[in-house]
Coordinates of N, CA and C in Angstrom, one line a residue:
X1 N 108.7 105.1 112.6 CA 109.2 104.8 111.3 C 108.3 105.5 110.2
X2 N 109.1 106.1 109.2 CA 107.8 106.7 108.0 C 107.9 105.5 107.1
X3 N 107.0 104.9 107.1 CA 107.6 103.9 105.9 C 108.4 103.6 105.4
X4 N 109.6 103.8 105.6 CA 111.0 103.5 105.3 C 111.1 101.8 105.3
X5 N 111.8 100.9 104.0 CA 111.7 99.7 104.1 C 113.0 99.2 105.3
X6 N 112.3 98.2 106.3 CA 113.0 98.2 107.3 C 113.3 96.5 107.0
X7 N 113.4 95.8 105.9 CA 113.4 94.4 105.4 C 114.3 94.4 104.0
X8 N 115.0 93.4 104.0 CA 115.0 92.6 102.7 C 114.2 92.0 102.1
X9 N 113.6 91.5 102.5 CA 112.1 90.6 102.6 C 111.2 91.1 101.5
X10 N 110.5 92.4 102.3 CA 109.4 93.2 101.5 C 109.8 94.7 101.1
X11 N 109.7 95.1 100.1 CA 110.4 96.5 100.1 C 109.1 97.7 99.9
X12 N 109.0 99.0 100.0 CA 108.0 100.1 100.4 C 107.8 100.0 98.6
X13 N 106.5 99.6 98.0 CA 106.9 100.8 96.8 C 107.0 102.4 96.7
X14 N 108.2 102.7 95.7 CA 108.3 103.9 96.2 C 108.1 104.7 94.8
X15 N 108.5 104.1 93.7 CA 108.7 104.4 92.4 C 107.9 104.0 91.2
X16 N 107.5 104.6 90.4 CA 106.3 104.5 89.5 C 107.1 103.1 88.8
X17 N 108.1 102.9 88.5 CA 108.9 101.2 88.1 C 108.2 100.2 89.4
X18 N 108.5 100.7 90.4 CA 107.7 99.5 91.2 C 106.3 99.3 91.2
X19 N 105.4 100.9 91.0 CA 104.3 100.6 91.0 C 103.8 99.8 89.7
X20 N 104.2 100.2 88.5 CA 104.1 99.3 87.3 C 104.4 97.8 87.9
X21 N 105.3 97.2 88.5 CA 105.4 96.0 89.1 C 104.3 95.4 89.8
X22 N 103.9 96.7 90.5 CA 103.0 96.1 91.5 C 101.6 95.7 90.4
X23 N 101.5 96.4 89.9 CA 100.5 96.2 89.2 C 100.1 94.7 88.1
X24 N 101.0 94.7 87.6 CA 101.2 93.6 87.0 C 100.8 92.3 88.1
X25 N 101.7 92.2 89.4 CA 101.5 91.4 90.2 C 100.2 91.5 91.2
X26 N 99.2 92.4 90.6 CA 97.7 92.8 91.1 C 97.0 92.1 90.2
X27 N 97.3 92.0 88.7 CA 96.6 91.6 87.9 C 96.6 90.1 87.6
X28 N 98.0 89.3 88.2 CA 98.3 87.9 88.4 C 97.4 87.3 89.5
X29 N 97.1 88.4 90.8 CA 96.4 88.1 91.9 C 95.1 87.6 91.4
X30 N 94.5 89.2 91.0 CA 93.4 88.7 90.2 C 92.6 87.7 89.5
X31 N 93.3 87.0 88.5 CA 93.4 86.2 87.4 C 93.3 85.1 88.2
X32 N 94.1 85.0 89.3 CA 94.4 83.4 90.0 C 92.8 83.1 90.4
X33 N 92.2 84.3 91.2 CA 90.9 84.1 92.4 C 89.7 84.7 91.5
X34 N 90.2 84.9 90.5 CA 89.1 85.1 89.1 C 88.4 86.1 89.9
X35 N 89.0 87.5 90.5 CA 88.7 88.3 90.5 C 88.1 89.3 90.0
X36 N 87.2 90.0 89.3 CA 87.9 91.1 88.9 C 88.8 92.4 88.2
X37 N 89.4 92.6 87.4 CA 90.3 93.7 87.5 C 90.5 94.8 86.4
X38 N 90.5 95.3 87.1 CA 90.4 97.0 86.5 C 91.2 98.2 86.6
X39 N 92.5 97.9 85.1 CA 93.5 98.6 85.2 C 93.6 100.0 85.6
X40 N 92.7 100.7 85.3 CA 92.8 102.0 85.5 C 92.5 102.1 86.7
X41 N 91.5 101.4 87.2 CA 91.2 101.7 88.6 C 92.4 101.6 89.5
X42 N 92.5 100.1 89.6 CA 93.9 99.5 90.1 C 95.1 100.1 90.4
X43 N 95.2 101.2 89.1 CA 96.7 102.2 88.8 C 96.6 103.4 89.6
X44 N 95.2 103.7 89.4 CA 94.9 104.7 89.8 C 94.9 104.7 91.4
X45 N 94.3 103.3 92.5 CA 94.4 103.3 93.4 C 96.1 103.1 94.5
X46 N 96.7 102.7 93.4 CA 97.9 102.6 93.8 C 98.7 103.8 94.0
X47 N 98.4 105.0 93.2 CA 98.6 106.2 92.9 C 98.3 107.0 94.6
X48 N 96.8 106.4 94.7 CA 96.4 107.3 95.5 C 97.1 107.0 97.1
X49 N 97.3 105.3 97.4 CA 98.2 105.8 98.2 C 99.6 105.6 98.7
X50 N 100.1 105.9 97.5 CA 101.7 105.7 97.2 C 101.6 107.4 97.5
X51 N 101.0 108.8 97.5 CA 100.5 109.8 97.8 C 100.5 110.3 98.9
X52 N 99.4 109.6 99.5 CA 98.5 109.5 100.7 C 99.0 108.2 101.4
X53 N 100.2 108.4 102.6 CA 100.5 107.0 102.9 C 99.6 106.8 104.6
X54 N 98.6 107.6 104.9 CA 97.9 107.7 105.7 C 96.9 106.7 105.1
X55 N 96.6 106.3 103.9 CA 95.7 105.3 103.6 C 96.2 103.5 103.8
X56 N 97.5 103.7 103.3 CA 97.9 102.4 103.3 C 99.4 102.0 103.1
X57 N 99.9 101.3 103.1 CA 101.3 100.9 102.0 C 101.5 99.5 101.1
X58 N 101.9 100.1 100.2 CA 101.8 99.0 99.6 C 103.7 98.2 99.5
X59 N 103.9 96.9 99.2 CA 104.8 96.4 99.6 C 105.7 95.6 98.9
X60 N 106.4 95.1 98.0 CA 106.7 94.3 96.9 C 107.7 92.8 97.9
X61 N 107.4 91.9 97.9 CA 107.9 90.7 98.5 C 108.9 90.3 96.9
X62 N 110.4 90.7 97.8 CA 111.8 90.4 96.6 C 112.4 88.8 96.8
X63 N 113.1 88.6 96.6 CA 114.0 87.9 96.8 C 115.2 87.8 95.2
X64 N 116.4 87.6 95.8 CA 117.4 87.9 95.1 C 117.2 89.8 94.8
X65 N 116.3 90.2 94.7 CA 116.6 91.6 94.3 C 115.1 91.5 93.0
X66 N 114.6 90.3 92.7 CA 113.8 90.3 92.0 C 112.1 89.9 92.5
X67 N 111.0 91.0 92.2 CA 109.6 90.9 93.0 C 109.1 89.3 92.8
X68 N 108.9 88.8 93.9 CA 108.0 87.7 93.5 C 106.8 87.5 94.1
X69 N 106.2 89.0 94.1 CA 104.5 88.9 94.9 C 104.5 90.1 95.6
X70 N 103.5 90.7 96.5 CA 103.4 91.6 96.9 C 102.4 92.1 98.4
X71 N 102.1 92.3 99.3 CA 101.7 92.8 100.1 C 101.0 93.9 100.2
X72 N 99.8 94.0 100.3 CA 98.8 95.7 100.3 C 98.2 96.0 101.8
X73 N 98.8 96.9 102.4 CA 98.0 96.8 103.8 C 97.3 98.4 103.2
X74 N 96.1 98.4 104.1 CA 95.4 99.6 104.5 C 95.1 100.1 105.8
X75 N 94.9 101.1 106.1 CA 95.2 101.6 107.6 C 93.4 102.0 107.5
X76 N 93.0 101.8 108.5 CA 91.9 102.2 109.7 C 92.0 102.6 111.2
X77 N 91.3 102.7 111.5 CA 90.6 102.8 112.9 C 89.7 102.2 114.0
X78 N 90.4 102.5 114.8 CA 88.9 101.3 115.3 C 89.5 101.4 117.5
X79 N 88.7 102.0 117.9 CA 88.6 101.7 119.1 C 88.9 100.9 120.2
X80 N 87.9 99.8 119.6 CA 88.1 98.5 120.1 C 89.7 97.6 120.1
X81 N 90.5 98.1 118.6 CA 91.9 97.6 119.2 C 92.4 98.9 119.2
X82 N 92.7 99.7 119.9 CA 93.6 101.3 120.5 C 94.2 101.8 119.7
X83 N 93.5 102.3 118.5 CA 94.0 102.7 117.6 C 94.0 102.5 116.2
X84 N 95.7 102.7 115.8 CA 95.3 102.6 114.3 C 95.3 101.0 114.4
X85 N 94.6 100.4 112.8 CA 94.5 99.4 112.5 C 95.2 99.2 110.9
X86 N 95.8 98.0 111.0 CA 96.5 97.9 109.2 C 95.5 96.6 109.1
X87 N 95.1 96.8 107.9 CA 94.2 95.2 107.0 C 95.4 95.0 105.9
X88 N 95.3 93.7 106.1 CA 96.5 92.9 105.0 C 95.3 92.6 104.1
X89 N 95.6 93.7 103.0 CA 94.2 93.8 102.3 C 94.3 92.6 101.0
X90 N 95.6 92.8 100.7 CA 95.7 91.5 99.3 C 97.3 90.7 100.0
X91 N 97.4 89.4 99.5 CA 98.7 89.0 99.8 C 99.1 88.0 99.2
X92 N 99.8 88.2 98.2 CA 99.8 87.6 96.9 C 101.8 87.1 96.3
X93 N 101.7 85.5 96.4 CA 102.9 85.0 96.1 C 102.7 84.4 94.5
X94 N 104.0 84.5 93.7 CA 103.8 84.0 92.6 C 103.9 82.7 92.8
X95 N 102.8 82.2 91.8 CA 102.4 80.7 92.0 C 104.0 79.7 92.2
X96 N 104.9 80.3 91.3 CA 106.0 79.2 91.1 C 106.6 79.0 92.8
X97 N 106.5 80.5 93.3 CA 107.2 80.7 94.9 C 106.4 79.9 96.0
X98 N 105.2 79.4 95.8 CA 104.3 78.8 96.7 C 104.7 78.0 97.8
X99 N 104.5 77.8 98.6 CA 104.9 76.5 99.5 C 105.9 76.3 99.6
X100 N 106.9 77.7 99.2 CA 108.5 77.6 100.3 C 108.3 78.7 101.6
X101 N 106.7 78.9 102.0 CA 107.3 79.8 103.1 C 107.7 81.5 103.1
X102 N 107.2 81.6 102.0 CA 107.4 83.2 101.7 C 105.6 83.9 102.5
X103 N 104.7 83.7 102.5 CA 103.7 83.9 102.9 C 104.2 84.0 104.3
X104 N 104.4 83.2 105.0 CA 104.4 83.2 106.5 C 105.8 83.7 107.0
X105 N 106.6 84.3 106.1 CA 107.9 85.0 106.5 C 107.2 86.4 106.3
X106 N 106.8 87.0 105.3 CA 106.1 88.2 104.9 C 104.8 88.6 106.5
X107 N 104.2 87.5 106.6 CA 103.5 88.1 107.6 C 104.1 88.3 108.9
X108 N 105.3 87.1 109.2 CA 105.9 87.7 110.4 C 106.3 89.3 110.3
X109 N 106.9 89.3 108.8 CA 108.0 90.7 108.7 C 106.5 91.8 109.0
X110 N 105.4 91.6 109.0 CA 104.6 92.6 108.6 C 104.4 92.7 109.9
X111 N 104.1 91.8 111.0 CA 103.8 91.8 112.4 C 104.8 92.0 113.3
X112 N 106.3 92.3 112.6 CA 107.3 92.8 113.2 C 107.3 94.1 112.9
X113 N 106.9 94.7 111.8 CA 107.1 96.3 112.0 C 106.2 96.8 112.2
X114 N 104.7 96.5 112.2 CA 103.6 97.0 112.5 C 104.0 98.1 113.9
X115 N 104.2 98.2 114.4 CA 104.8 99.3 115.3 C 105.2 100.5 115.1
X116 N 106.3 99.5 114.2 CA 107.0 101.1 113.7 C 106.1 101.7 112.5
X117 N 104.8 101.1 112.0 CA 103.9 101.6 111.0 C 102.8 102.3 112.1
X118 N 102.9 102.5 113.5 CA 102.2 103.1 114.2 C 100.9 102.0 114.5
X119 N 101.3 100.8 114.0 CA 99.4 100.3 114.4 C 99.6 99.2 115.7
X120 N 98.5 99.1 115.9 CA 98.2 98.8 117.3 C 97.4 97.2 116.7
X121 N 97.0 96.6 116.1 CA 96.5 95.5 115.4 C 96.5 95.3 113.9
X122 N 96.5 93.9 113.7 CA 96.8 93.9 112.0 C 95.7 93.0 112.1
X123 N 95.2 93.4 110.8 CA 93.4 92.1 110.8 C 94.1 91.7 109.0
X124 N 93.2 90.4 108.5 CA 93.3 90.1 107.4 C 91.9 89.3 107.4
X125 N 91.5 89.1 105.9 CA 90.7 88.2 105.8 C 90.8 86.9 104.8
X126 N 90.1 86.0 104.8 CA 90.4 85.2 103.5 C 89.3 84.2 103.1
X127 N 89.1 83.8 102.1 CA 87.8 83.2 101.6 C 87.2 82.1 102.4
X128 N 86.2 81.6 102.9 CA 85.6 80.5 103.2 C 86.6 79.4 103.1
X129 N 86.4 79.5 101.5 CA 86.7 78.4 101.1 C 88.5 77.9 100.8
X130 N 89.3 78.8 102.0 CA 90.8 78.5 101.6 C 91.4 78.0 102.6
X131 N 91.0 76.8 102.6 CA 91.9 76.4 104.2 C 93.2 76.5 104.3
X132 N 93.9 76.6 103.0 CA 95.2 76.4 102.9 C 95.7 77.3 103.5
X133 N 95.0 79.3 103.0 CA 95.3 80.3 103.8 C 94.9 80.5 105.0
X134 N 93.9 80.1 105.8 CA 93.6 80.1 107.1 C 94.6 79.3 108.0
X135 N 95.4 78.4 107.9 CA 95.9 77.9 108.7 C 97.1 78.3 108.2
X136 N 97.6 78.9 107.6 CA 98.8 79.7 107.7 C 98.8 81.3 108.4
X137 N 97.5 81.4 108.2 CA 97.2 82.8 109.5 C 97.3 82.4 110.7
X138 N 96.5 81.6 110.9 CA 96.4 81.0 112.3 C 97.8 80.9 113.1
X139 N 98.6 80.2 112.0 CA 99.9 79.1 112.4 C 100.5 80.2 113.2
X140 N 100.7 81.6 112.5 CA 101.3 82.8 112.7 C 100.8 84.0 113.6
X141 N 99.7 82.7 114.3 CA 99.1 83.8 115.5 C 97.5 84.4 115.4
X142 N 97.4 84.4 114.2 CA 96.1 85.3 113.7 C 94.6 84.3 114.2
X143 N 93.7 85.2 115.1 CA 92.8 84.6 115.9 C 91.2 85.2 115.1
X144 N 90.8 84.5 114.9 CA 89.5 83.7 114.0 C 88.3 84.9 115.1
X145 N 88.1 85.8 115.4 CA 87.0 86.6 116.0 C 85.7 86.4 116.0
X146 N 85.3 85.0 115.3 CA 83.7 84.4 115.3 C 82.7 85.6 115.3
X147 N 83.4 86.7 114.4 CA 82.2 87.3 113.9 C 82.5 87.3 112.2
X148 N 81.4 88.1 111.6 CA 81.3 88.4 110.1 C 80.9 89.7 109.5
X149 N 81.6 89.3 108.3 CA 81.9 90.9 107.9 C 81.0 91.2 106.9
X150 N 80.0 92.0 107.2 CA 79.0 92.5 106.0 C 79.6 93.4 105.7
X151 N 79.0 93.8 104.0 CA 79.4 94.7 103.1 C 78.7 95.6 102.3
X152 N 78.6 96.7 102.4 CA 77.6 97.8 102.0 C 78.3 98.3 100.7
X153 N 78.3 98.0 99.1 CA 79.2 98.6 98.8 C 78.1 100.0 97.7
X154 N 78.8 100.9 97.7 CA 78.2 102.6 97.5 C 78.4 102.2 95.7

């Protein structure tokens, strides 16, 4: 599969209108987890791999035909699981959509095409302190690797 959206569900962004979308719904992410955020960068990184789709894809989560949140995987490497790797780098529902189940329909859809995106494992991470998202990974299969992730940042 080249990225081609293979869902209703979540659609590829493809178009500088969706990336504008996406963005906005980067900056709602933000704001919620008192991130951070930095338009140009943000715009700019979305650019690079709406581009370059060897880096990543990014994903808009619709319903009715209208965005209500969004999905950012990034592609790696790694050995140890045979191949490529996608990180569910951001995963972000608008607050009103919460707790109907869009989170854990999006990650099925994402662990159903992961294949056809060429990867061989999907990793995510999530705060310490969110139990609410850890056992919705879990629920969905996702296994806790009792290690830790240090960070070198350049």
């Amino acid at each position: 599969m080249t990225h081609q959206s293979a869902t209703t569900l979540i659609r590829l962004v493809t178009t500088s209108a969706d990336a504008d979308t996406l963005l906005r719904l980067m900056e709602t992410f933000c704001q919620h987890f008192s991130y951070p955020f930095d338009q140009r960068l943000r715009k700019r990184l979305i650019q690079e791999v709406m581009t370059n789709p060897s880096l990543g894809s990014l994903w808009l989560i619709e319903t009715d035909h209208k965005p209500i949140g969004y999905v950012a995987l990034t592609y790696g490497f790694a050995f140890e699981f045979g191949g490529k790797t996608a990180l569910v780098d951001e995963l972000f529902v608008e607050e009103v959509h919460r707790g109907a189940g869009w989170g854990r329909k999006v990650l099925h859809e994402i662990q159903r095409i992961a294949p056809d995106l060429g990867v061989s494992v999907v990793l995510l991470q999530t705060e310490k302190y969110n139990s609410r998202a850890r056992q919705l990974y879990e629920s969905v299969g996702f296994v806790d690797q009792e290690r830790n992730t240090l960070t070198f940042k350049v």
